[in-house]
mmCIF file of C-alpha atoms in Angstrom:
data_model
loop_
_atom_site.group_PDB
_atom_site.id
_atom_site.type_symbol
_atom_site.label_atom_id
_atom_site.label_comp_id
_atom_site.label_asym_id
_atom_site.label_seq_id
_atom_site.Cartn_x
_atom_site.Cartn_y
_atom_site.Cartn_z
ATOM 1 C CA MET A 1 -0.099 -0.083 0.023
ATOM 2 C CA ASN A 2 1.202 2.824 -1.122
ATOM 3 C CA PHE A 3 1.506 6.367 0.778
ATOM 4 C CA SER A 4 2.988 9.712 0.921
ATOM 5 C CA VAL A 5 3.596 11.991 4.041
ATOM 6 C CA LEU A 6 2.515 15.268 4.419
ATOM 7 C CA LEU A 7 3.614 17.894 6.395
ATOM 8 C CA SER A 8 3.140 21.653 6.212
ATOM 9 C CA VAL A 9 6.143 24.308 7.419
ATOM 10 C CA TYR A 10 6.663 28.057 8.497
ATOM 11 C CA HIS A 11 9.265 30.660 9.469
ATOM 12 C CA LYS A 12 8.880 30.539 13.398
ATOM 13 C CA GLU A 13 9.162 26.862 13.357
ATOM 14 C CA ASP A 14 12.705 25.520 15.135
ATOM 15 C CA PRO A 15 14.886 23.920 12.436
ATOM 16 C CA LEU A 16 15.983 21.319 15.581
ATOM 17 C CA PHE A 17 12.218 20.833 15.784
ATOM 18 C CA LEU A 18 12.016 20.026 12.336
ATOM 19 C CA ALA A 19 14.707 17.448 12.056
ATOM 20 C CA GLN A 20 13.710 15.029 14.846
ATOM 21 C CA ALA A 21 10.305 15.244 12.899
ATOM 22 C CA LEU A 22 11.841 14.247 9.304
ATOM 23 C CA ASN A 23 14.234 11.623 11.252
ATOM 24 C CA SER A 24 11.151 10.555 12.581
ATOM 25 C CA ILE A 25 9.682 9.332 9.203
ATOM 26 C CA GLU A 26 13.587 8.595 7.337
ATOM 27 C CA ILE A 27 14.014 5.831 10.439
ATOM 28 C CA GLN A 28 10.124 4.294 10.136
ATOM 29 C CA THR A 29 10.344 0.367 9.414
ATOM 30 C CA LEU A 30 7.853 0.896 7.149
ATOM 31 C CA LYS A 31 8.931 3.657 5.615
ATOM 32 C CA PRO A 32 6.052 6.919 2.897
ATOM 33 C CA ASN A 33 6.886 6.505 -0.783
ATOM 34 C CA GLU A 34 7.119 9.949 -1.470
ATOM 35 C CA ILE A 35 7.551 13.033 2.164
ATOM 36 C CA VAL A 36 5.920 16.428 0.608
ATOM 37 C CA ILE A 37 6.481 19.494 2.176
ATOM 38 C CA VAL A 38 4.901 22.393 2.080
ATOM 39 C CA LYS A 39 6.552 25.718 2.629
ATOM 40 C CA ASP A 40 4.330 27.763 3.345
ATOM 41 C CA GLY A 41 5.885 31.289 2.816
ATOM 42 C CA PRO A 42 9.321 31.746 2.480
ATOM 43 C CA LEU A 43 11.839 30.132 5.790
ATOM 44 C CA THR A 44 14.180 30.683 7.231
ATOM 45 C CA SER A 45 17.635 29.904 5.665
ATOM 46 C CA GLU A 46 17.842 27.538 8.704
ATOM 47 C CA LEU A 47 14.892 25.748 7.853
ATOM 48 C CA ASP A 48 15.317 25.886 4.063
ATOM 49 C CA GLN A 49 19.002 23.528 4.947
ATOM 50 C CA VAL A 50 17.200 21.033 7.263
ATOM 51 C CA ILE A 51 14.503 20.172 4.028
ATOM 52 C CA THR A 52 17.561 20.415 1.862
ATOM 53 C CA GLN A 53 20.045 18.045 3.651
ATOM 54 C CA TYR A 54 17.048 15.477 4.701
ATOM 55 C CA ALA A 55 16.686 15.751 0.562
ATOM 56 C CA GLN A 56 19.647 15.149 -0.730
ATOM 57 C CA ASN A 57 20.085 11.938 1.458
ATOM 58 C CA THR A 58 17.873 9.813 1.549
ATOM 59 C CA HIS A 59 16.176 6.829 -0.192
ATOM 60 C CA ILE A 60 12.304 8.905 0.082
ATOM 61 C CA ALA A 61 11.258 10.976 -2.628
ATOM 62 C CA TYR A 62 10.857 14.751 -1.749
ATOM 63 C CA LYS A 63 8.684 16.946 -3.038
ATOM 64 C CA VAL A 64 8.870 20.459 -1.063
ATOM 65 C CA ILE A 65 6.584 23.134 -2.502
ATOM 66 C CA PRO A 66 7.631 26.659 -2.108
ATOM 67 C CA ILE A 67 4.252 28.913 -2.087
ATOM 68 C CA GLN A 68 4.889 32.991 -2.228
ATOM 69 C CA LYS A 69 3.331 34.133 0.855
ATOM 70 C CA ASN A 70 1.917 32.582 4.466
ATOM 71 C CA VAL A 71 -1.862 30.911 3.689
ATOM 72 C CA GLY A 72 -1.879 28.948 7.251
ATOM 73 C CA LEU A 73 -2.013 25.517 8.020
ATOM 74 C CA GLY A 74 -5.103 24.727 6.034
ATOM 75 C CA GLN A 75 -4.832 26.093 2.865
ATOM 76 C CA ALA A 76 -1.312 25.044 2.718
ATOM 77 C CA LEU A 77 -2.102 21.859 2.981
ATOM 78 C CA ASN A 78 -4.532 21.680 0.368
ATOM 79 C CA GLU A 79 -2.008 22.483 -2.002
ATOM 80 C CA GLY A 80 0.378 19.590 -0.532
ATOM 81 C CA LEU A 81 -2.540 17.724 -0.989
ATOM 82 C CA ARG A 82 -2.615 18.735 -5.170
ATOM 83 C CA HIS A 83 0.870 17.017 -4.522
ATOM 84 C CA CYS A 84 1.082 13.890 -2.998
ATOM 85 C CA HIS A 85 0.886 11.375 -5.761
ATOM 86 C CA TYR A 86 -1.020 8.509 -3.746
ATOM 87 C CA GLU A 87 -4.166 7.452 -2.702
ATOM 88 C CA TRP A 88 -3.056 7.319 1.102
ATOM 89 C CA VAL A 89 -1.662 10.425 2.852
ATOM 90 C CA ALA A 90 -0.156 11.084 6.509
ATOM 91 C CA ARG A 91 -0.301 13.525 7.967
ATOM 92 C CA MET A 92 2.671 14.543 10.508
ATOM 93 C CA ASP A 93 3.421 18.444 12.705
ATOM 94 C CA THR A 94 6.943 19.173 11.714
ATOM 95 C CA ASP A 95 7.977 19.692 15.565
ATOM 96 C CA ASP A 96 6.620 16.004 16.375
ATOM 97 C CA ILE A 97 7.952 12.767 16.557
ATOM 98 C CA ALA A 98 6.289 10.023 15.324
ATOM 99 C CA LEU A 99 6.648 6.386 16.527
ATOM 100 C CA PRO A 100 9.727 3.809 14.757
ATOM 101 C CA ASP A 101 5.718 1.777 13.748
ATOM 102 C CA ARG A 102 3.392 4.510 13.615
ATOM 103 C CA PHE A 103 3.599 4.010 9.500
ATOM 104 C CA LYS A 104 4.136 -0.111 9.721
ATOM 105 C CA LYS A 105 0.897 -0.147 12.482
ATOM 106 C CA GLN A 106 -1.440 1.621 10.899
ATOM 107 C CA ILE A 107 -0.741 0.372 7.278
ATOM 108 C CA ALA A 108 -1.499 -3.438 8.926
ATOM 109 C CA TYR A 109 -4.704 -1.610 10.362
ATOM 110 C CA LEU A 110 -6.028 -0.722 7.030
ATOM 111 C CA ARG A 111 -5.151 -3.687 4.758
ATOM 112 C CA GLN A 112 -7.362 -5.962 7.936
ATOM 113 C CA TYR A 113 -9.935 -3.180 7.194
ATOM 114 C CA PRO A 114 -9.932 -1.542 3.364
ATOM 115 C CA LYS A 115 -13.179 0.451 4.354
ATOM 116 C CA ILE A 116 -11.945 3.108 6.648
ATOM 117 C CA ASP A 117 -11.677 6.387 4.945
ATOM 118 C CA ILE A 118 -9.698 8.127 8.382
ATOM 119 C CA LEU A 119 -7.779 6.195 11.148
ATOM 120 C CA GLY A 120 -5.739 8.007 14.297
ATOM 121 C CA SER A 121 -4.017 7.372 17.253
ATOM 122 C CA TRP A 122 -3.490 8.041 20.793
ATOM 123 C CA ILE A 123 -0.813 11.279 20.784
ATOM 124 C CA CYS A 124 1.382 10.890 24.622
ATOM 125 C CA GLU A 125 2.668 14.914 24.572
ATOM 126 C CA PHE A 126 5.686 16.439 26.013
ATOM 127 C CA GLU A 127 6.312 20.085 26.673
ATOM 128 C CA ASN A 128 11.011 19.364 26.476
ATOM 129 C CA GLU A 129 12.220 16.099 26.270
ATOM 130 C CA PRO A 130 10.456 13.462 23.753
ATOM 131 C CA SER A 131 11.894 10.805 26.825
ATOM 132 C CA HIS A 132 10.663 12.739 28.729
ATOM 133 C CA CYS A 133 6.343 11.997 28.068
ATOM 134 C CA ASN A 134 4.008 11.009 30.593
ATOM 135 C CA ARG A 135 0.590 12.863 29.120
ATOM 136 C CA LYS A 136 -1.954 10.952 26.429
ATOM 137 C CA ARG A 137 -4.343 12.474 25.105
ATOM 138 C CA ARG A 138 -6.839 9.367 23.846
ATOM 139 C CA VAL A 139 -9.706 9.858 21.707
ATOM 140 C CA PRO A 140 -12.261 6.813 21.207
ATOM 141 C CA SER A 141 -11.292 3.739 18.393
ATOM 142 C CA ALA A 142 -15.334 2.434 16.643
ATOM 143 C CA HIS A 143 -16.740 4.308 14.306
ATOM 144 C CA HIS A 144 -19.872 4.754 16.364
ATOM 145 C CA GLU A 145 -18.140 5.862 19.247
ATOM 146 C CA ILE A 146 -16.071 8.242 17.010
ATOM 147 C CA ILE A 147 -19.405 10.399 16.042
ATOM 148 C CA SER A 148 -20.925 10.869 19.802
ATOM 149 C CA TYR A 149 -17.306 12.080 21.070
ATOM 150 C CA ALA A 150 -17.304 14.745 17.995
ATOM 151 C CA LYS A 151 -20.514 16.145 19.455
ATOM 152 C CA TYR A 152 -18.112 17.988 21.465
ATOM 153 C CA ARG A 153 -14.474 17.412 21.446
ATOM 154 C CA ASN A 154 -11.976 17.019 18.604
ATOM 155 C CA PRO A 155 -12.451 12.752 18.183
ATOM 156 C CA MET A 156 -8.721 12.659 16.286
ATOM 157 C CA ASN A 157 -4.909 13.523 16.519
ATOM 158 C CA HIS A 158 -4.644 15.839 13.465
ATOM 159 C CA MET A 159 -0.049 14.638 13.511
ATOM 160 C CA THR A 160 -1.544 11.024 13.779
ATOM 161 C CA VAL A 161 -4.297 10.375 11.011
ATOM 162 C CA ILE A 162 -3.763 8.842 7.279
ATOM 163 C CA PHE A 163 -6.660 9.681 4.910
ATOM 164 C CA LYS A 164 -7.528 8.584 2.094
ATOM 165 C CA LYS A 165 -6.528 12.021 -0.310
ATOM 166 C CA SER A 166 -9.704 11.652 -2.141
ATOM 167 C CA ALA A 167 -12.001 11.377 0.798
ATOM 168 C CA VAL A 168 -10.843 14.137 2.140
ATOM 169 C CA GLU A 169 -11.004 16.023 -1.210
ATOM 170 C CA GLU A 170 -14.641 14.872 -0.852
ATOM 171 C CA ALA A 171 -15.915 17.020 1.875
ATOM 172 C CA GLY A 172 -14.007 19.823 0.674
ATOM 173 C CA GLY A 173 -10.212 19.946 2.601
ATOM 174 C CA TYR A 174 -9.484 22.421 4.469
ATOM 175 C CA LEU A 175 -11.830 25.297 4.593
ATOM 176 C CA PRO A 176 -11.436 28.750 6.237
ATOM 177 C CA LEU A 177 -11.553 28.223 10.137
ATOM 178 C CA ASN A 178 -9.320 29.930 11.850
ATOM 179 C CA SER A 179 -7.671 26.913 15.255
ATOM 180 C CA PHE A 180 -10.419 23.969 14.735
ATOM 181 C CA GLU A 181 -10.085 23.710 10.330
ATOM 182 C CA ASP A 182 -8.781 20.063 11.190
ATOM 183 C CA TYR A 183 -12.210 19.006 13.026
ATOM 184 C CA TYR A 184 -14.363 20.861 10.961
ATOM 185 C CA LEU A 185 -13.243 18.866 8.366
ATOM 186 C CA TRP A 186 -13.618 15.326 10.033
ATOM 187 C CA MET A 187 -17.304 16.363 10.446
ATOM 188 C CA ARG A 188 -18.044 16.564 6.686
ATOM 189 C CA MET A 189 -16.764 13.771 6.627
ATOM 190 C CA LEU A 190 -18.070 12.130 9.002
ATOM 191 C CA LYS A 191 -21.343 14.142 7.876
ATOM 192 C CA LYS A 192 -20.757 12.674 3.797
ATOM 193 C CA GLY A 193 -20.822 8.771 5.613
ATOM 194 C CA LYS A 194 -17.017 8.460 5.780
ATOM 195 C CA ILE A 195 -15.818 5.634 7.958
ATOM 196 C CA PHE A 196 -13.489 6.438 10.848
ATOM 197 C CA ALA A 197 -11.423 4.803 13.425
ATOM 198 C CA ASN A 198 -8.594 5.337 15.798
ATOM 199 C CA LEU A 199 -5.571 3.292 16.305
ATOM 200 C CA SER A 200 -5.912 2.782 20.854
ATOM 201 C CA GLU A 201 -2.416 3.727 20.842
ATOM 202 C CA VAL A 202 -0.042 6.300 21.292
ATOM 203 C CA THR A 203 2.089 6.591 17.251
ATOM 204 C CA VAL A 204 2.865 9.960 17.934
ATOM 205 C CA HIS A 205 4.908 12.138 20.758
ATOM 206 C CA ALA A 206 3.404 16.149 20.581
ATOM 207 C CA ARG A 207 4.801 18.326 21.904
ATOM 208 C CA ALA A 208 3.088 20.386 24.105
ATOM 209 C CA GLY A 209 3.137 22.373 26.717
ATOM 210 C CA ARG A 210 2.113 25.845 29.207
ATOM 211 C CA GLU A 211 3.047 27.756 26.004
ATOM 212 C CA MET A 212 0.961 25.765 23.712
ATOM 213 C CA ILE A 213 -2.085 26.629 26.473
ATOM 214 C CA LYS A 214 -1.285 29.340 26.336
ATOM 215 C CA ARG A 215 -1.383 30.689 23.624
ATOM 216 C CA ARG A 216 -5.196 29.028 22.831
ATOM 217 C CA GLN A 217 -6.074 30.759 25.870
ATOM 218 C CA GLY A 218 -8.203 34.104 25.241
ATOM 219 C CA TRP A 219 -10.912 35.849 23.686
ATOM 220 C CA ARG A 220 -9.218 35.471 20.916
ATOM 221 C CA TYR A 221 -9.663 31.701 20.214
ATOM 222 C CA ALA A 222 -13.008 31.716 22.411
ATOM 223 C CA LYS A 223 -14.428 33.362 19.292
ATOM 224 C CA ASP A 224 -11.990 30.636 17.228
ATOM 225 C CA GLU A 225 -14.761 28.386 19.248
ATOM 226 C CA MET A 226 -17.813 30.020 18.455
ATOM 227 C CA ALA A 227 -17.639 30.030 15.207
ATOM 228 C CA LEU A 228 -16.888 26.106 15.063
ATOM 229 C CA GLY A 229 -19.740 25.735 17.161
ATOM 230 C CA ARG A 230 -21.910 28.573 14.452
ATOM 231 C CA LYS A 231 -20.404 26.332 11.791
ATOM 232 C CA ALA A 232 -21.310 23.218 13.309
ATOM 233 C CA TYR A 233 -25.081 23.929 13.837
ATOM 234 C CA SER A 234 -25.386 24.922 10.025
ATOM 235 C CA LEU A 235 -23.956 21.586 9.096
ATOM 236 C CA GLY A 236 -26.072 19.969 11.151
ATOM 237 C CA PHE A 237 -23.102 17.976 13.458
ATOM 238 C CA TRP A 238 -24.647 19.833 16.771
ATOM 239 C CA SER A 239 -27.386 20.693 17.433
ATOM 240 C CA LEU A 240 -28.699 22.870 20.005
ATOM 241 C CA VAL A 241 -28.017 21.631 22.805
ATOM 242 C CA ASP A 242 -24.506 20.645 21.524
ATOM 243 C CA ILE A 243 -24.299 24.413 21.057
ATOM 244 C CA VAL A 244 -25.626 25.249 24.440
ATOM 245 C CA ARG A 245 -23.357 22.243 26.603
ATOM 246 C CA ASN A 246 -20.360 23.430 23.982
ATOM 247 C CA SER A 247 -20.811 26.736 25.099
ATOM 248 C CA PHE A 248 -19.595 25.631 28.899
ATOM 249 C CA ILE A 249 -17.157 23.126 28.204
ATOM 250 C CA ARG A 250 -15.327 24.123 25.107
ATOM 251 C CA ILE A 251 -15.203 28.411 25.354
ATOM 252 C CA LEU A 252 -15.688 29.395 29.123
ATOM 253 C CA PRO A 253 -11.781 27.641 29.879
ATOM 254 C CA ARG A 254 -10.368 29.519 26.975
ATOM 255 C CA LEU A 255 -10.749 32.939 29.227
ATOM 256 C CA LEU A 256 -9.831 30.732 32.960
ATOM 257 C CA PRO A 257 -6.634 31.946 34.441
ATOM 258 C CA VAL A 258 -3.778 29.576 32.624
ATOM 259 C CA ILE A 259 -2.226 27.833 35.774
ATOM 260 C CA VAL A 260 -6.371 26.919 36.176
ATOM 261 C CA VAL A 261 -6.959 25.309 32.415
ATOM 262 C CA GLU A 262 -3.117 23.822 32.887
ATOM 263 C CA LYS A 263 -4.535 22.015 36.019
ATOM 264 C CA VAL A 264 -7.672 20.692 34.217
ATOM 265 C CA TYR A 265 -5.719 19.603 30.808
ATOM 266 C CA ASN A 266 -3.347 17.569 33.010
ATOM 267 C CA SER A 267 -6.032 16.198 34.736
ATOM 268 C CA LEU A 268 -7.552 14.643 31.441
ATOM 269 C CA ARG A 269 -4.658 13.836 30.061
ATOM 270 C CA LYS A 270 -3.605 11.446 32.505
#
């Protein structure tokens, strides 16, 4: 089963983190057929150097897609999708680390259950050292559980998914919605009857911590949550009851002090 890996990088990212992410792909027990990297606007020379170094010292085909100006993750991924040669596309973030058997386990599962359109997994979060990973974000494994879970929380860890390119394109790809383009895409795919699943194990170590929580606090992020609610309601995916409930469990926490949210966040990932 041939597949692509799709990443997007922009100028504020750390060259060391990018190198660690690419290295984790290079050492997979089952390697991808191609790695598609979208340069979301001009990069620093250090980031360009990392990409060049890995592209020139591998047996995996690299496609580097430059975009003239920064357009954001969703639009960058749409551009990258157009350049993915294979039907199966695995997502990867440029500051996370895939465990060595990630692709082997996912492809084996897809071969066993060929009706699945998108497959993700759990993640383990770390702040500084990948080896110091002790907070897991668990997501439901079965399709019917994922539908129920998606009524109030994102049912997929975006950096772990592998999906059918045609299924994503049929749903319209990544549409603009600030911080929630992936969540909105999953909703539209579910409404179209696409089949979802998650492996009940960690396949990616994801970079997180207090700084990430800070970035997700404040009125701007609360407004993004409200925009997501409007989209979910107009799509017929969330009911009015869902909107009211999610106002308390999703929007209000965005306005609480970081130290409070951090404690709740950590308790949910034990």
